Tab-separated table of C-alpha atoms in Angstrom:
chain	number	residue	atom	x	y	z
A	224	MET	CA	-21.881	9.566	32.825
A	225	GLN	CA	-20.735	13.060	33.721
A	226	ARG	CA	-17.734	11.696	35.349
A	227	ASN	CA	-16.520	10.435	32.133
A	228	GLY	CA	-17.067	14.019	30.501
A	229	ARG	CA	-14.507	15.612	33.240
A	230	PHE	CA	-10.815	16.073	31.794
A	231	PHE	CA	-8.599	14.546	33.071
A	232	ARG	CA	-5.351	16.694	33.551
A	233	LYS	CA	-1.471	16.443	34.435
A	234	SER	CA	-1.622	12.237	35.466
A	235	ILE	CA	-2.639	11.728	32.189
A	236	LEU	CA	-1.625	14.597	29.775
A	237	LEU	CA	1.911	14.265	30.826
A	238	PRO	CA	2.229	10.639	29.340
A	239	ALA	CA	-0.183	11.893	26.429
A	240	PHE	CA	2.417	14.466	25.223
A	241	LEU	CA	5.380	12.098	25.450
A	242	VAL	CA	3.677	9.512	23.116
A	243	LEU	CA	3.046	12.440	20.788
A	244	ALA	CA	6.325	13.280	20.923
A	245	ALA	CA	6.590	10.671	18.324
A	246	LEU	CA	4.930	12.603	15.502
A	247	THR	CA	8.427	14.451	14.907
A	248	GLY	CA	11.062	12.433	16.412
A	249	CYS	CA	13.167	15.504	17.234
A	250	LYS	CA	13.559	18.464	19.813
A	251	LYS	CA	12.635	21.848	19.361
A	252	GLU	CA	13.284	25.102	21.138
A	253	LYS	CA	10.680	25.559	23.549
A	254	PRO	CA	8.530	28.644	22.913
A	255	ASP	CA	8.291	31.837	25.110
A	256	ASN	CA	5.634	31.539	28.204
A	257	GLY	CA	2.788	32.809	26.055
A	258	THR	CA	2.950	36.313	27.928
A	259	SER	CA	3.441	38.322	24.670
A	260	LEU	CA	2.416	36.845	21.459
A	261	PRO	CA	2.725	38.601	18.269
A	262	PHE	CA	-0.339	37.029	17.027
A	263	GLU	CA	-3.549	35.033	18.149
A	264	ARG	CA	-2.588	31.347	18.463
A	265	LEU	CA	-5.632	30.310	19.336
A	266	ARG	CA	-8.579	30.590	16.756
A	267	LYS	CA	-11.964	29.696	18.658
A	268	ASP	CA	-14.603	31.090	16.233
A	269	LEU	CA	-14.226	28.616	13.361
A	270	SER	CA	-16.657	26.564	11.442
A	271	VAL	CA	-17.173	24.494	8.480
A	272	GLN	CA	-20.980	24.063	6.892
A	273	SER	CA	-21.415	20.077	6.525
A	274	SER	CA	-23.413	19.060	3.626
A	275	LEU	CA	-23.116	15.234	5.209
A	276	LEU	CA	-24.956	16.487	8.411
A	277	ASN	CA	-26.583	19.573	7.168
A	278	ARG	CA	-25.226	22.046	9.735
A	279	ALA	CA	-22.568	24.147	10.936
A	280	ILE	CA	-19.491	21.917	12.654
A	281	ASN	CA	-17.730	24.449	15.244
A	282	TYR	CA	-13.542	23.770	15.902
A	283	ALA	CA	-11.015	25.822	17.210
A	284	VAL	CA	-7.161	25.436	16.299
A	285	LEU	CA	-4.270	25.963	18.232
A	286	LEU	CA	-1.155	27.180	16.534
A	287	PRO	CA	2.549	26.820	17.658
A	288	PRO	CA	4.522	30.029	18.008
A	289	GLU	CA	6.721	29.624	15.181
A	290	TYR	CA	3.671	29.381	12.800
A	291	GLU	CA	3.825	32.990	11.874
A	292	HIS	CA	6.896	32.478	10.687
A	293	GLY	CA	8.023	31.329	7.090
A	294	GLN	CA	5.805	28.560	5.404
A	295	ASP	CA	6.479	25.564	7.209
A	296	THR	CA	3.986	22.735	8.080
A	297	TYR	CA	3.281	20.968	10.826
A	298	PRO	CA	2.325	17.811	12.591
A	299	VAL	CA	-1.632	17.943	13.673
A	300	VAL	CA	-3.288	16.763	16.445
A	301	TYR	CA	-7.238	16.171	16.354
A	302	LEU	CA	-8.313	16.352	20.148
A	303	LEU	CA	-11.411	14.929	20.465
A	304	HIS	CA	-13.906	15.776	23.682
A	305	GLY	CA	-15.639	13.834	25.893
A	306	LEU	CA	-19.717	13.324	26.801
A	307	GLY	CA	-21.419	16.418	27.275
A	308	ASP	CA	-18.735	18.864	26.387
A	309	ASN	CA	-17.915	20.726	23.429
A	310	GLU	CA	-15.046	21.954	21.356
A	311	LYS	CA	-14.142	24.449	23.930
A	312	ALA	CA	-13.348	21.753	26.434
A	313	TRP	CA	-9.407	20.887	25.451
A	314	TYR	CA	-8.438	24.912	25.509
A	315	GLN	CA	-10.998	25.890	28.677
A	316	GLY	CA	-10.906	23.086	31.271
A	317	GLY	CA	-8.035	21.321	29.672
A	318	ASN	CA	-5.819	23.969	29.257
A	319	ILE	CA	-4.110	22.485	26.117
A	320	ARG	CA	-2.265	25.909	25.699
A	321	TYR	CA	-0.365	25.448	29.136
A	322	TYR	CA	0.451	21.953	28.021
A	323	ALA	CA	1.354	22.390	24.501
A	324	ASP	CA	4.037	24.996	25.209
A	325	GLN	CA	5.092	23.121	28.460
A	326	TYR	CA	5.968	19.935	26.341
A	327	ALA	CA	7.268	21.495	23.174
A	328	GLY	CA	10.268	20.556	23.749
A	329	GLU	CA	9.405	16.919	23.537
A	330	THR	CA	6.817	17.093	20.641
A	331	GLY	CA	8.016	20.208	18.654
A	332	PRO	CA	5.851	22.852	17.231
A	333	VAL	CA	2.483	21.144	16.571
A	334	ILE	CA	-1.106	22.318	15.232
A	335	TYR	CA	-4.105	21.256	17.478
A	336	VAL	CA	-7.594	20.823	15.999
A	337	MET	CA	-10.678	20.662	18.502
A	338	PRO	CA	-13.654	19.633	16.739
A	339	GLN	CA	-17.427	19.608	18.102
A	340	GLY	CA	-18.710	16.382	18.301
A	341	PHE	CA	-21.678	16.573	20.327
A	342	ASN	CA	-22.780	13.345	21.740
A	343	THR	CA	-22.074	11.067	18.817
A	344	TYR	CA	-18.859	8.851	20.182
A	345	TRP	CA	-17.075	10.523	16.848
A	346	VAL	CA	-18.627	7.685	14.615
A	347	ASN	CA	-21.271	7.510	12.220
A	348	LYS	CA	-24.598	7.011	13.466
A	349	TYR	CA	-26.184	3.201	13.168
A	350	SER	CA	-29.318	4.073	11.687
A	351	GLY	CA	-27.043	6.092	8.626
A	352	THR	CA	-28.792	9.243	9.318
A	353	TYR	CA	-25.730	11.242	11.290
A	354	PRO	CA	-22.414	10.096	9.203
A	355	TYR	CA	-20.370	12.128	12.050
A	356	MET	CA	-16.917	10.143	11.046
A	357	ASP	CA	-17.574	10.697	7.587
A	358	MET	CA	-18.116	14.432	8.051
A	359	LEU	CA	-14.793	14.540	10.199
A	360	ILE	CA	-12.574	12.787	7.486
A	361	ASP	CA	-14.136	13.934	4.064
A	362	GLU	CA	-15.267	17.727	5.261
A	363	LEU	CA	-13.794	18.985	8.380
A	364	MET	CA	-10.316	17.960	7.761
A	365	PRO	CA	-9.930	19.240	4.489
A	366	ALA	CA	-11.190	22.663	5.493
A	367	VAL	CA	-8.524	22.622	8.242
A	368	GLU	CA	-5.984	21.377	5.850
A	369	SER	CA	-6.833	24.442	3.496
A	370	GLY	CA	-6.938	27.107	6.012
A	371	PHE	CA	-3.775	26.103	8.056
A	372	ARG	CA	-0.295	24.419	7.053
A	373	VAL	CA	-0.700	21.143	8.673
A	374	SER	CA	0.749	18.062	7.364
A	375	LYS	CA	-0.960	15.551	5.053
A	376	GLU	CA	0.970	12.786	6.049
A	377	ALA	CA	-0.606	10.083	8.249
A	378	SER	CA	3.082	9.701	10.158
A	379	GLN	CA	2.357	13.464	11.263
A	380	ARG	CA	-1.240	13.329	11.785
A	381	ALA	CA	-2.381	12.114	15.258
A	382	VAL	CA	-6.012	11.637	17.019
A	383	MET	CA	-6.177	12.098	21.124
A	384	GLY	CA	-9.110	11.994	23.058
A	385	TYR	CA	-10.805	11.533	26.658
A	386	SER	CA	-13.911	9.407	27.614
A	387	MET	CA	-16.138	9.748	25.082
A	388	GLY	CA	-13.182	11.531	22.926
A	389	GLY	CA	-11.142	8.515	23.827
A	390	TYR	CA	-13.424	6.094	22.149
A	391	GLY	CA	-13.453	7.996	18.950
A	392	ALA	CA	-9.672	8.246	18.924
A	393	LEU	CA	-9.644	4.255	18.668
A	394	ILE	CA	-11.999	4.049	15.975
A	395	LEU	CA	-10.836	6.579	14.128
A	396	ALA	CA	-7.540	5.631	13.876
A	397	ALA	CA	-8.493	1.977	13.475
A	398	LYS	CA	-10.708	2.371	10.565
A	399	ASN	CA	-8.731	5.093	9.100
A	400	PRO	CA	-4.894	3.779	9.366
A	401	GLU	CA	-4.310	5.993	6.065
A	402	VAL	CA	-5.485	9.024	7.936
A	403	PHE	CA	-4.256	8.834	11.384
A	404	GLY	CA	-0.621	7.393	12.319
A	405	THR	CA	-0.932	7.659	15.659
A	406	ALA	CA	-4.085	7.570	18.389
A	407	VAL	CA	-4.039	8.618	22.362
A	408	VAL	CA	-6.608	6.974	24.335
A	409	LEU	CA	-7.420	8.468	27.510
A	410	SER	CA	-9.788	7.032	30.152
A	411	MET	CA	-12.128	5.747	27.099
A	412	SER	CA	-15.839	5.364	27.683
A	413	PHE	CA	-16.551	1.681	27.130
A	414	ARG	CA	-18.423	-1.243	28.057
A	415	THR	CA	-18.615	-4.770	28.059
A	416	ASP	CA	-21.177	-6.620	25.989
A	417	GLY	CA	-22.889	-7.681	29.947
A	418	GLN	CA	-22.896	-3.812	31.006
A	419	TYR	CA	-24.489	-2.963	28.079
A	420	LEU	CA	-26.940	-5.679	28.774
A	421	ASN	CA	-27.703	-4.544	32.181
A	422	GLU	CA	-27.380	-0.534	31.758
A	423	PRO	CA	-31.210	0.906	32.790
A	424	GLN	CA	-33.272	1.487	30.075
A	425	GLY	CA	-33.328	5.201	30.259
A	426	VAL	CA	-29.396	5.326	30.421
A	427	PHE	CA	-28.803	3.092	27.585
A	428	ASP	CA	-31.497	4.905	25.187
A	429	SER	CA	-29.793	8.196	26.093
A	430	GLN	CA	-25.973	7.525	25.947
A	431	TRP	CA	-25.660	4.263	23.567
A	432	GLY	CA	-29.002	3.406	22.051
A	433	THR	CA	-28.985	6.675	20.050
A	434	VAL	CA	-25.728	6.213	18.346
A	435	PHE	CA	-25.352	2.337	18.098
A	436	GLY	CA	-28.799	1.519	18.029
A	437	GLY	CA	-31.063	-0.818	19.942
A	438	MET	CA	-32.753	2.244	21.033
A	439	GLY	CA	-35.883	0.775	23.447
A	440	LYS	CA	-34.664	-2.815	23.408
A	441	SER	CA	-33.313	-5.043	26.579
A	442	GLY	CA	-30.844	-7.957	26.631
A	443	ASN	CA	-29.522	-9.373	23.534
A	444	ASP	CA	-31.227	-7.410	21.567
A	445	ARG	CA	-29.321	-4.373	22.451
A	446	LEU	CA	-26.047	-5.688	20.764
A	447	THR	CA	-26.082	-4.771	16.940
A	448	PRO	CA	-23.555	-6.081	14.678
């Protein structure tokens, strides 16, 4: 599954940012090239203490150059990482700052939020013991909204992810259409029922069973409602 956790760069991010341009519907002037910034746009050491998960959840935020001037609110994109990665993936290997600036003329100024998702597939655990999706909607997003001037309108809020994060982007938007108006799915980690049935036991248990149920089971017993 390591392949799915890799970050896919130019060939995928170009069309992805063109999709995100629909968030604003208008063009803005491009920001500078980032060589001399008057304030720290990338906030890397943020966290929210989750009562639902009983732990701190790390996240990072990338602000547009315009953020320090005025009191405007901005569209927000939640960026979800792949299996085995963390909240650093988008601004390290993914180089989100470069791409955000490169396509700012198409998208306009946007705030990007990069949460830590562990290996949860961005959903509530089947057993009910680790409600990650609930945490993201009910705890992390309010923390972001209280700390940064992000829009609270679904039409101005998107979720985008690759691999495991692509699955999360699809499910989050499908289950919460009143929250996310746009979903961008990149190289989604997904299997057919037949593929789930034929996964080696160790692979199934470690990657799928622990989240979706069916741990230690085989055949059709792996498939949960």
